Short mmCIF file of C-alpha atoms in Angstrom, two decimals:
data_model
loop_
_atom_site.label_atom_id
_atom_site.label_comp_id
_atom_site.label_asym_id
_atom_site.label_seq_id
_atom_site.Cartn_x
_atom_site.Cartn_y
_atom_site.Cartn_z
CA MET C 420 81.99 62.05 106.30
CA LEU C 421 84.59 64.70 107.09
CA ASP C 422 87.97 64.15 105.43
CA ILE C 423 90.59 63.97 108.19
CA PRO C 424 94.16 65.09 107.38
CA ALA C 425 96.76 62.37 107.74
CA GLN C 426 98.82 64.43 110.20
CA PRO C 427 96.60 67.05 111.80
CA SER C 428 97.95 69.60 114.24
CA ASP C 429 96.81 69.23 117.83
CA GLN C 430 94.30 72.05 117.39
CA GLU C 431 92.91 70.59 114.16
CA GLY C 432 92.68 67.19 115.81
CA ARG C 433 90.77 68.53 118.81
CA HIS C 434 88.39 70.42 116.53
CA THR C 435 87.84 67.32 114.39
CA ALA C 436 87.20 65.15 117.41
CA GLU C 437 84.75 67.69 118.80
CA PHE C 438 83.03 67.91 115.44
CA LEU C 439 82.64 64.13 115.26
CA ARG C 440 81.34 64.00 118.83
CA VAL C 441 78.76 66.73 118.17
CA LYS C 442 77.80 65.21 114.83
CA GLY C 443 77.13 61.89 116.46
CA LEU C 444 74.86 63.47 119.07
CA ALA C 445 73.11 65.53 116.42
CA GLU C 446 72.41 62.49 114.27
CA ARG C 447 70.88 60.83 117.31
CA GLY C 448 68.41 63.76 117.52
CA ALA C 449 69.82 65.94 120.32
CA PRO C 450 68.56 69.51 119.53
CA THR C 451 71.42 71.28 121.32
CA ALA C 452 73.94 69.20 119.38
CA GLN C 453 72.07 69.90 116.13
CA HIS C 454 72.31 73.61 116.88
CA SER C 455 76.01 73.32 117.78
CA LEU C 456 76.68 71.45 114.55
CA GLY C 457 74.84 74.13 112.59
CA PHE C 458 76.96 76.78 114.29
CA MET C 459 80.15 74.87 113.39
CA TYR C 460 79.14 74.82 109.74
CA ALA C 461 78.06 78.49 109.82
CA SER C 462 81.33 79.68 111.37
CA GLY C 463 83.71 77.16 109.79
CA GLN C 464 84.69 75.93 113.23
CA GLY C 465 86.48 72.57 112.91
CA VAL C 466 84.90 72.00 109.51
CA PRO C 467 84.80 73.87 106.18
CA GLN C 468 82.19 76.64 106.25
CA ASN C 469 78.94 75.47 104.67
CA PHE C 470 75.87 77.70 105.07
CA GLU C 471 73.51 75.16 103.47
CA LEU C 472 74.41 72.46 106.01
CA ALA C 473 74.24 75.08 108.78
CA VAL C 474 70.67 75.88 107.76
CA ALA C 475 69.74 72.19 107.64
CA TRP C 476 70.99 71.51 111.17
CA TYR C 477 69.60 74.79 112.56
CA ARG C 478 66.23 73.87 111.10
CA MET C 479 66.21 70.46 112.86
CA ALA C 480 66.99 72.07 116.21
CA ALA C 481 64.58 74.93 115.59
CA SER C 482 61.75 72.55 114.73
CA ALA C 483 62.39 70.83 118.04
CA GLY C 484 61.75 74.19 119.75
CA LEU C 485 65.29 75.30 120.62
CA GLU C 486 65.04 79.10 120.77
CA LEU C 487 68.73 79.76 119.97
CA ALA C 488 68.45 77.64 116.82
CA GLN C 489 65.22 79.43 115.87
CA TYR C 490 67.00 82.75 116.24
CA ASN C 491 70.02 81.66 114.18
CA LEU C 492 67.77 80.22 111.49
CA GLY C 493 66.01 83.58 111.38
CA VAL C 494 69.39 85.27 110.92
CA MET C 495 70.22 82.97 108.00
CA PHE C 496 66.92 83.83 106.29
CA GLN C 497 67.39 87.54 106.98
CA LYS C 498 70.91 87.56 105.51
CA GLY C 499 70.21 85.06 102.73
CA GLN C 500 72.96 82.70 103.89
CA GLY C 501 72.45 79.09 102.78
CA VAL C 502 68.90 79.97 101.70
CA ALA C 503 67.27 82.60 99.53
CA GLN C 504 66.79 85.80 101.52
CA ASP C 505 63.29 85.71 102.97
CA TYR C 506 62.26 88.29 105.57
CA GLY C 507 58.95 86.54 106.12
CA GLN C 508 60.69 83.33 107.13
CA ALA C 509 63.12 85.34 109.24
CA ALA C 510 60.20 86.94 111.06
CA TYR C 511 58.54 83.52 111.55
CA TRP C 512 61.59 82.01 113.24
CA TYR C 513 62.38 85.16 115.24
CA ARG C 514 58.81 85.11 116.54
CA ARG C 515 59.13 81.44 117.63
CA ALA C 516 62.25 82.34 119.64
CA ALA C 517 60.87 85.70 120.83
CA GLU C 518 57.76 84.09 122.26
CA GLN C 519 60.04 81.92 124.35
CA GLY C 520 61.60 85.11 125.75
CA TYR C 521 64.85 85.10 123.77
CA ALA C 522 65.92 88.77 123.84
CA PRO C 523 68.06 88.93 120.65
CA ALA C 524 65.13 87.44 118.69
CA GLN C 525 62.76 89.96 120.24
CA TYR C 526 65.12 92.74 119.20
CA ASN C 527 65.45 91.50 115.61
CA LEU C 528 61.71 90.96 115.31
CA GLY C 529 61.20 94.53 116.50
CA TRP C 530 63.53 95.75 113.75
CA LEU C 531 61.58 93.86 111.08
CA TYR C 532 58.35 95.52 112.27
CA ALA C 533 60.08 98.89 112.39
CA LYS C 534 61.28 98.49 108.79
CA GLY C 535 58.26 96.62 107.44
CA GLN C 536 60.43 93.73 106.24
CA GLY C 537 58.61 90.40 106.03
CA VAL C 538 55.86 91.79 108.25
CA PRO C 539 53.70 94.90 108.02
CA ASN C 540 55.33 98.13 109.14
CA ASP C 541 53.94 98.42 112.65
CA VAL C 542 55.43 100.85 115.16
CA GLN C 543 53.45 99.41 118.05
CA GLN C 544 54.64 95.87 117.36
CA ALA C 545 58.20 97.20 117.10
CA LEU C 546 57.75 99.00 120.42
CA GLN C 547 56.36 95.86 122.06
CA TRP C 548 59.26 93.64 121.02
CA PHE C 549 61.94 96.26 121.68
CA SER C 550 60.46 96.79 125.15
CA GLN C 551 60.52 93.08 125.98
CA ALA C 552 64.13 92.78 124.82
CA ALA C 553 65.17 96.00 126.56
CA ASP C 554 63.70 94.86 129.86
CA GLN C 555 65.98 91.83 129.62
CA GLY C 556 68.99 94.07 129.10
CA GLU C 557 69.39 93.82 125.31
CA PRO C 558 71.41 97.02 124.57
CA GLY C 559 70.37 97.37 120.94
CA ALA C 560 66.73 97.29 121.94
CA GLN C 561 67.39 99.76 124.74
CA HIS C 562 69.00 102.11 122.24
CA ASN C 563 66.09 101.81 119.83
CA LEU C 564 63.64 102.50 122.62
CA GLY C 565 65.68 105.60 123.40
CA MET C 566 65.33 106.74 119.78
CA MET C 567 61.59 106.12 119.84
CA TYR C 568 61.15 108.20 122.98
CA GLU C 569 63.41 110.91 121.60
CA THR C 570 61.46 111.24 118.34
CA GLY C 571 58.02 110.47 119.76
CA LYS C 572 57.63 107.55 117.37
CA GLY C 573 55.01 105.14 118.75
CA VAL C 574 55.19 106.76 122.20
CA PRO C 575 54.74 110.28 123.57
CA GLN C 576 57.98 112.19 123.13
CA ASP C 577 59.95 111.97 126.37
CA PHE C 578 63.57 113.11 126.45
CA ASP C 579 64.12 111.90 130.00
CA ALA C 580 62.96 108.38 129.08
CA ALA C 581 65.14 108.52 125.97
CA ALA C 582 68.18 109.47 128.04
CA MET C 583 67.42 106.71 130.54
CA TRP C 584 67.36 104.01 127.84
CA TYR C 585 70.44 105.40 126.12
CA ARG C 586 72.28 105.36 129.43
CA ARG C 587 71.28 101.76 130.21
CA ALA C 588 72.65 100.65 126.85
CA ALA C 589 75.71 102.90 127.07
CA GLU C 590 76.66 101.51 130.45
CA GLN C 591 76.74 98.07 128.83
CA GLY C 592 79.23 99.42 126.31
CA TYR C 593 76.81 99.96 123.41
CA ALA C 594 78.67 102.44 121.22
CA ARG C 595 75.68 104.01 119.46
CA SER C 596 74.10 104.87 122.81
CA GLN C 597 77.37 106.21 124.13
CA PHE C 598 77.48 108.45 121.05
CA SER C 599 73.88 109.56 121.57
CA LEU C 600 74.60 110.44 125.20
CA ALA C 601 77.69 112.38 124.13
CA LEU C 602 75.61 114.46 121.72
CA ARG C 603 73.25 115.30 124.59
CA SER C 604 76.05 116.13 127.02
CA SER C 605 78.57 118.93 127.28
CA GLY C 606 82.09 119.48 128.54
CA ASP C 607 84.02 116.59 130.01
CA ALA C 608 80.98 114.28 130.01
CA ALA C 609 80.52 114.65 126.26
CA VAL C 610 84.21 114.03 125.60
CA GLU C 611 84.19 110.92 127.80
CA TRP C 612 81.19 109.36 126.06
CA PHE C 613 82.64 110.18 122.64
CA ARG C 614 85.89 108.55 123.75
CA LYS C 615 84.17 105.37 124.96
CA ALA C 616 82.33 104.97 121.66
CA ALA C 617 85.39 105.96 119.61
CA GLU C 618 87.58 103.38 121.33
CA GLN C 619 85.10 100.73 120.17
CA GLY C 620 85.62 101.84 116.59
CA TYR C 621 82.37 103.80 116.15
CA ALA C 622 83.27 106.15 113.30
CA PRO C 623 80.86 109.03 114.08
CA ALA C 624 82.26 109.18 117.62
CA GLN C 625 85.81 109.08 116.32
CA PHE C 626 84.98 111.97 114.01
CA ASN C 627 83.43 114.01 116.82
CA LEU C 628 86.36 113.34 119.13
CA GLY C 629 88.73 114.36 116.36
CA LEU C 630 86.69 117.51 115.81
CA ARG C 631 87.03 118.50 119.46
CA TYR C 632 90.79 118.08 119.39
CA ASP C 633 90.90 119.92 116.06
CA LYS C 634 88.95 122.93 117.38
CA GLY C 635 90.08 122.79 121.00
CA GLN C 636 86.49 122.32 122.19
CA ASP C 637 86.28 120.93 125.75
CA VAL C 638 89.89 119.67 125.35
CA ASP C 639 93.23 121.31 124.63
CA GLN C 640 93.72 121.83 120.91
CA ASP C 641 95.87 118.98 119.61
CA SER C 642 96.22 118.49 115.85
CA SER C 643 98.05 115.18 116.24
CA ARG C 644 95.18 113.69 118.26
CA ALA C 645 92.67 115.16 115.82
CA LEU C 646 94.59 113.46 113.05
CA LEU C 647 94.56 110.16 114.96
CA TRP C 648 90.79 110.07 115.45
CA TYR C 649 89.93 111.49 112.03
CA GLY C 650 92.26 108.86 110.56
CA ARG C 651 90.57 105.96 112.34
CA ALA C 652 87.15 107.09 111.15
CA ALA C 653 88.44 107.94 107.67
CA GLU C 654 89.82 104.45 107.18
CA GLN C 655 86.28 103.16 107.84
CA GLY C 656 85.01 105.35 105.01
CA HIS C 657 83.64 108.21 107.14
CA THR C 658 83.57 110.97 104.55
CA SER C 659 83.53 113.98 106.88
CA SER C 660 86.63 112.61 108.59
CA GLN C 661 88.31 112.11 105.24
CA PHE C 662 87.48 115.70 104.31
CA ASN C 663 88.72 117.11 107.62
CA LEU C 664 91.92 115.09 107.34
CA ALA C 665 92.45 116.66 103.93
CA LEU C 666 91.86 120.12 105.37
CA ILE C 667 94.47 119.58 108.08
CA TYR C 668 97.07 118.32 105.61
CA ASP C 669 96.14 121.12 103.22
CA SER C 670 96.52 123.91 105.77
CA GLY C 671 99.38 122.42 107.76
CA HIS C 672 97.51 123.39 110.92
CA GLY C 673 99.57 122.05 113.83
CA LEU C 674 101.68 119.77 111.63
CA PRO C 675 103.72 119.93 108.42
CA ARG C 676 101.67 120.67 105.31
CA ASN C 677 101.36 117.68 102.98
CA GLU C 678 99.68 118.50 99.69
CA ALA C 679 99.87 114.91 98.39
CA LEU C 680 98.02 113.51 101.43
CA ALA C 681 95.52 116.36 101.29
CA LEU C 682 94.78 115.54 97.67
CA ALA C 683 94.49 111.81 98.41
CA TRP C 684 91.95 112.36 101.18
CA TYR C 685 90.00 114.94 99.17
CA ARG C 686 89.76 112.36 96.40
CA ARG C 687 88.61 109.55 98.70
CA ALA C 688 85.92 111.75 100.22
CA ALA C 689 84.94 113.12 96.81
CA GLU C 690 84.54 109.64 95.35
CA GLN C 691 82.13 108.84 98.18
CA GLY C 692 80.06 111.92 97.33
CA HIS C 693 81.30 114.52 99.84
CA ALA C 694 80.37 117.83 98.19
CA GLY C 695 83.02 119.92 99.94
CA ALA C 696 85.74 117.49 98.87
CA GLN C 697 84.41 117.46 95.31
CA ASP C 698 84.51 121.25 95.22
CA ASN C 699 88.06 121.35 96.61
CA LEU C 700 89.17 118.69 94.16
CA GLY C 701 87.70 120.80 91.37
CA VAL C 702 89.72 123.80 92.57
CA ARG C 703 92.89 121.73 92.40
CA TYR C 704 92.22 120.58 88.86
CA GLU C 705 91.25 124.10 87.79
CA HIS C 706 94.44 125.68 89.14
CA GLY C 707 96.83 122.73 88.84
CA GLN C 708 97.45 122.38 92.57
CA GLY C 709 99.13 119.00 93.12
CA VAL C 710 97.71 117.69 89.82
CA ASP C 711 98.04 118.64 86.17
CA CYS C 712 95.78 121.55 85.30
CA ASP C 713 92.65 119.98 83.81
CA PRO C 714 89.62 122.29 83.45
CA ALA C 715 87.40 119.43 82.22
CA GLN C 716 88.14 117.45 85.41
CA ALA C 717 87.51 120.62 87.41
CA ALA C 718 84.12 120.97 85.74
CA HIS C 719 83.38 117.28 86.44
CA TRP C 720 83.97 117.64 90.17
CA TYR C 721 82.32 121.05 90.44
CA ARG C 722 79.22 119.64 88.76
CA LYS C 723 79.00 116.69 91.16
CA ALA C 724 79.12 119.06 94.14
CA ALA C 725 76.88 121.63 92.46
CA GLU C 726 74.19 119.04 91.79
CA GLN C 727 74.19 118.30 95.52
CA GLY C 728 73.37 121.97 96.08
CA MET C 729 76.78 123.22 97.23
CA PRO C 730 76.78 126.96 96.50
CA SER C 731 80.55 127.43 96.15
CA ALA C 732 80.70 124.63 93.57
CA GLN C 733 77.72 126.12 91.73
CA TYR C 734 79.57 129.44 91.62
CA HIS C 735 82.78 127.81 90.40
CA LEU C 736 80.88 125.93 87.69
CA ALA C 737 79.20 129.16 86.61
CA GLN C 738 82.62 130.80 86.26
CA LEU C 739 83.78 127.97 83.99
CA TYR C 740 80.72 128.42 81.77
CA ASP C 741 81.36 132.16 81.78
CA ALA C 742 84.92 131.70 80.58
CA GLY C 743 84.35 128.64 78.40
CA THR C 744 87.02 126.79 80.37
CA GLY C 745 86.61 123.01 80.55
CA VAL C 746 83.05 123.42 79.27
CA PRO C 747 81.60 125.29 76.27
CA ASN C 748 81.18 129.03 76.76
CA ASP C 749 77.52 129.34 77.70
CA PRO C 750 76.33 132.57 79.36
CA GLU C 751 72.87 131.14 79.99
CA GLN C 752 74.29 128.11 81.83
CA ALA C 753 76.51 130.47 83.77
CA VAL C 754 73.47 132.50 84.85
CA LEU C 755 71.62 129.30 85.81
CA TRP C 756 74.40 128.23 88.19
CA TYR C 757 75.03 131.76 89.48
CA ARG C 758 71.33 131.92 90.35
CA LYS C 759 71.36 128.58 92.19
CA ALA C 760 74.31 129.72 94.30
CA ALA C 761 72.92 133.24 94.76
CA GLU C 762 69.58 131.95 96.01
CA GLN C 763 71.48 130.11 98.76
CA GLY C 764 73.16 133.34 99.83
CA HIS C 765 76.50 132.97 98.05
CA LEU C 766 77.79 136.53 98.12
CA ARG C 767 79.92 136.55 94.96
CA ALA C 768 77.22 134.75 93.00
CA GLN C 769 74.70 137.39 94.04
CA PHE C 770 77.07 140.12 92.91
CA ASP C 771 77.92 138.44 89.61
CA LEU C 772 74.25 137.78 88.91
CA GLY C 773 73.65 141.49 89.45
CA LEU C 774 76.38 142.27 86.92
CA ARG C 775 74.73 140.01 84.36
CA TYR C 776 71.31 141.56 84.80
CA GLU C 777 72.85 145.00 84.55
CA GLY C 778 74.78 144.15 81.39
CA GLY C 779 72.25 141.77 79.82
CA VAL C 780 74.77 138.92 79.64
CA GLY C 781 73.10 135.50 79.45
CA VAL C 782 69.83 137.06 80.56
CA ALA C 783 67.60 139.95 79.47
CA ARG C 784 68.88 143.30 80.74
CA ASP C 785 66.95 144.26 83.86
CA GLU C 786 68.24 147.00 86.18
CA ALA C 787 65.58 146.24 88.80
CA GLN C 788 66.80 142.64 89.04
CA ALA C 789 70.40 143.85 89.03
CA LEU C 790 69.62 146.18 91.93
CA GLU C 791 67.89 143.35 93.83
CA TRP C 792 70.91 141.03 93.58
CA TYR C 793 73.39 143.81 94.34
CA ARG C 794 71.34 144.65 97.44
CA ARG C 795 71.48 141.04 98.66
CA ALA C 796 75.26 141.02 98.40
CA ALA C 797 75.48 144.56 99.82
CA HIS C 798 73.56 143.48 102.91
CA GLN C 799 76.35 140.95 103.48
CA ASP C 800 78.76 143.94 103.69
CA TYR C 801 80.34 143.27 100.30
CA ALA C 802 81.83 146.65 99.38
CA PRO C 803 81.73 146.26 95.55
CA ALA C 804 78.01 145.44 95.80
CA GLN C 805 77.39 148.40 98.11
CA TYR C 806 79.08 150.62 95.54
CA MET C 807 76.96 149.17 92.71
CA VAL C 808 73.75 149.73 94.70
CA GLY C 809 74.77 153.34 95.17
CA SER C 810 75.61 153.72 91.47
CA LEU C 811 72.31 152.26 90.28
CA LEU C 812 70.31 154.38 92.71
CA ASP C 813 72.30 157.43 91.64
CA ARG C 814 71.48 157.13 87.97
CA SER C 815 67.96 155.73 88.24
CA ASP C 816 65.04 157.98 87.33
CA HIS C 817 63.43 156.86 90.57
CA GLY C 818 66.64 156.82 92.57
CA ASN C 819 67.23 158.22 95.98
CA PRO C 820 70.41 160.37 96.27
CA ILE C 821 70.40 160.16 100.05
CA GLU C 822 70.17 156.35 100.02
CA ALA C 823 72.81 156.20 97.28
CA THR C 824 75.15 158.28 99.45
CA ASP C 825 74.55 155.96 102.37
CA TRP C 826 75.61 152.93 100.29
CA PHE C 827 78.66 154.77 98.95
CA HIS C 828 79.59 155.54 102.56
CA LYS C 829 79.30 151.88 103.58
CA ALA C 830 81.60 150.83 100.74
CA ALA C 831 84.01 153.72 101.30
CA ASP C 832 84.37 152.82 104.97
CA GLN C 833 85.61 149.41 103.82
CA GLY C 834 88.27 150.99 101.60
CA HIS C 835 86.52 150.77 98.22
CA ALA C 836 88.35 153.38 96.11
CA LEU C 837 85.51 154.06 93.63
CA ALA C 838 83.09 154.61 96.51
CA GLN C 839 85.58 156.87 98.26
CA PHE C 840 85.88 158.98 95.11
CA GLU C 841 82.08 159.14 94.71
CA LEU C 842 81.73 160.18 98.33
CA GLY C 843 84.34 162.87 97.77
CA LEU C 844 82.41 164.12 94.74
CA ARG C 845 79.16 164.23 96.68
CA HIS C 846 80.71 166.25 99.50
CA ASP C 847 82.34 168.44 96.85
CA CYS C 848 79.06 169.09 94.99
CA GLY C 849 76.54 168.73 97.83
CA LYS C 850 74.72 165.89 96.07
CA GLY C 851 72.68 163.73 98.46
CA ILE C 852 74.69 165.14 101.35
CA GLU C 853 75.67 168.50 102.77
CA ARG C 854 78.52 170.20 100.89
CA ASP C 855 81.70 169.82 102.91
CA TYR C 856 85.06 170.51 101.27
CA GLU C 857 87.07 169.11 104.16
CA ALA C 858 85.16 165.82 103.92
CA ALA C 859 85.59 165.90 100.14
CA HIS C 860 89.35 166.32 100.61
CA PHE C 861 89.43 163.41 103.06
CA TRP C 862 87.66 160.98 100.69
CA TYR C 863 89.57 162.13 97.60
CA LEU C 864 92.78 161.52 99.55
CA CYS C 865 91.65 158.01 100.53
CA ALA C 866 90.88 157.13 96.89
CA ALA C 867 93.97 158.91 95.53
CA ARG C 868 96.29 156.91 97.77
CA GLN C 869 94.83 153.76 96.15
CA GLY C 870 95.72 155.10 92.70
CA HIS C 871 92.34 156.54 91.63
CA ALA C 872 93.39 159.00 88.89
CA ARG C 873 90.41 161.36 89.01
CA ALA C 874 90.65 161.54 92.79
CA GLN C 875 94.33 162.44 92.38
CA PHE C 876 93.36 165.19 89.94
CA ASN C 877 90.61 166.62 92.16
CA LEU C 878 92.93 166.45 95.14
CA GLY C 879 95.54 168.41 93.23
CA VAL C 880 92.98 171.05 92.34
CA MET C 881 91.91 171.36 95.98
CA TYR C 882 95.52 171.79 97.18
CA SER C 883 96.05 174.36 94.45
CA ALA C 884 92.98 176.39 95.46
CA GLY C 885 93.24 175.80 99.19
CA GLN C 886 89.75 174.32 99.11
CA GLY C 887 88.98 172.11 102.15
CA VAL C 888 92.68 172.08 102.99
CA GLN C 889 95.48 174.60 103.39
CA ARG C 890 96.90 175.66 100.03
CA ASP C 891 100.02 173.66 99.17
CA LEU C 892 101.39 173.98 95.64
CA VAL C 893 103.94 171.22 96.15
CA GLU C 894 101.19 168.77 97.11
CA ALA C 895 99.00 170.09 94.30
CA TYR C 896 101.76 169.62 91.73
CA GLY C 897 102.57 166.13 93.01
CA TRP C 898 98.97 164.86 92.84
CA LEU C 899 98.33 166.46 89.46
CA GLN C 900 101.53 164.89 88.16
CA ARG C 901 100.29 161.48 89.28
CA ALA C 902 96.89 162.08 87.68
CA GLY C 903 98.53 163.12 84.40
CA GLY C 904 100.69 160.03 84.44
CA ALA C 905 97.52 157.96 84.85
CA GLY C 906 95.98 159.57 81.77
CA VAL C 907 93.91 162.50 83.06
CA GLY C 908 94.39 164.98 80.20
CA ALA C 909 93.28 168.08 82.12
CA ALA C 910 96.14 167.62 84.57
CA ALA C 911 98.75 169.00 82.11
CA GLY C 912 97.09 172.42 81.91
CA TYR C 913 96.84 172.72 85.66
CA LEU C 914 100.46 171.69 86.06
CA LYS C 915 101.59 174.52 83.75
CA LYS C 916 99.54 177.07 85.66
CA ILE C 917 100.91 175.90 89.01
CA ALA C 918 104.48 175.79 87.74
CA VAL C 919 104.30 179.47 86.81
CA ARG C 920 103.27 180.33 90.39
CA MET C 921 106.09 178.36 92.04
CA GLU C 922 109.63 179.42 92.86
CA PRO C 923 112.28 177.22 91.13
CA GLN C 924 113.29 175.54 94.40
CA LEU C 925 109.69 174.55 95.19
CA LEU C 926 109.09 173.45 91.61
CA ALA C 927 112.12 171.15 91.75
CA GLN C 928 110.81 169.74 95.02
CA ALA C 929 107.37 169.21 93.51
CA GLN C 930 108.73 167.55 90.38
CA GLY C 931 110.45 165.03 92.64
CA PHE C 932 107.09 164.13 94.21
CA VAL C 933 106.46 160.46 93.72
#
């Protein structure tokens, strides 16, 4: 018997009286009362929750043929509540209810066939039961039918049929279908379906709605609304939302920057396995951003992201092995991780791998391999790699001076001082390109302004001789003075010769050249 409190509240009293009434009917063999009593025990309604007693009463009603009790008994077996989990028994009771036309049981039975749980994996059986439930308006079954038509699983692929079933479920408020329709829509329609699903708490829809506000896609850019929707999804454990929240707080885009919150969200996403968050957390530990500098922790997080195949983390881990920071110095391990990142197109990894093949660091020296990796980075318009391609081609026995010049030009156009100097030399000497002193002067000047000492020297010589430019001893003296200060020994001799040719006033002007 149920223990009744001495002074129950009105609500407790009503629940107790209802429980006793239902219990009496159930004990007299009324199946609907037996089911209701089972539900009371399952939900703790008017009586302490007791799954074992719920199963016992559900079983009595189910054995009498009550489809709702059969369904709920199936649920108890599927979840392992009050009984050992048993998908076979769940399927048995779902089938008893499904054959009486009970749509939720048809839907659940379809799922068991789709997953092969307690019954053989059978797409056609899944399709049959989903179809019966969907025709009765069961939204979950309608959604699953939509997925089957979309993927062509068990039926010929039919996007129109998929959209029809998604829409039928979506119009009943089924969030997953609303999300699916949003993904297949554009503009205002997409935003509206995302919003409907998001307002029901569906995390992927909340993330996508946040993303649209974040990027200003189909809506006005609004960082505060992005933060709202990312936050709702993030609190449900949606890792991409957690990561994007961290990015917003990290950058201060549209709101005050908050490094502590950025770090907290990076950590939450990282601990759930988000590779981008793990990589960013590694960066913070490596450089002491918001945390104490801890190279070992940096290596820990880089490795987690690297092992998921994230190229930037692979590159960062390679750098730690290169420097022996947080991990033992290991050039071979560095090359291994550089290669993994490089093979995914990571530009700096490709370049650094080229450097290692060229220098024989952590790998056998191989100029052909060096050239290959430099080329890959060069084709991504990385000026240092373009310069290195030109340099290797220039000194190779089988090199091509014209191609080398072309690569030097690409790098020089991006402001690479070494390439600018090389291009000046080639115009000066006519190597791989037509001799052109004016062009040589132009490229020497570009490199000299960036502090390239030999370019400064050559530029001074050209001004002194009036080669490619009008003779100007003041300019010549000034550039040679800079070159000498940077360690070009030959500059001193030229400076003496020029000084002899200059009037005192001009020499004083030149010596003031900075």
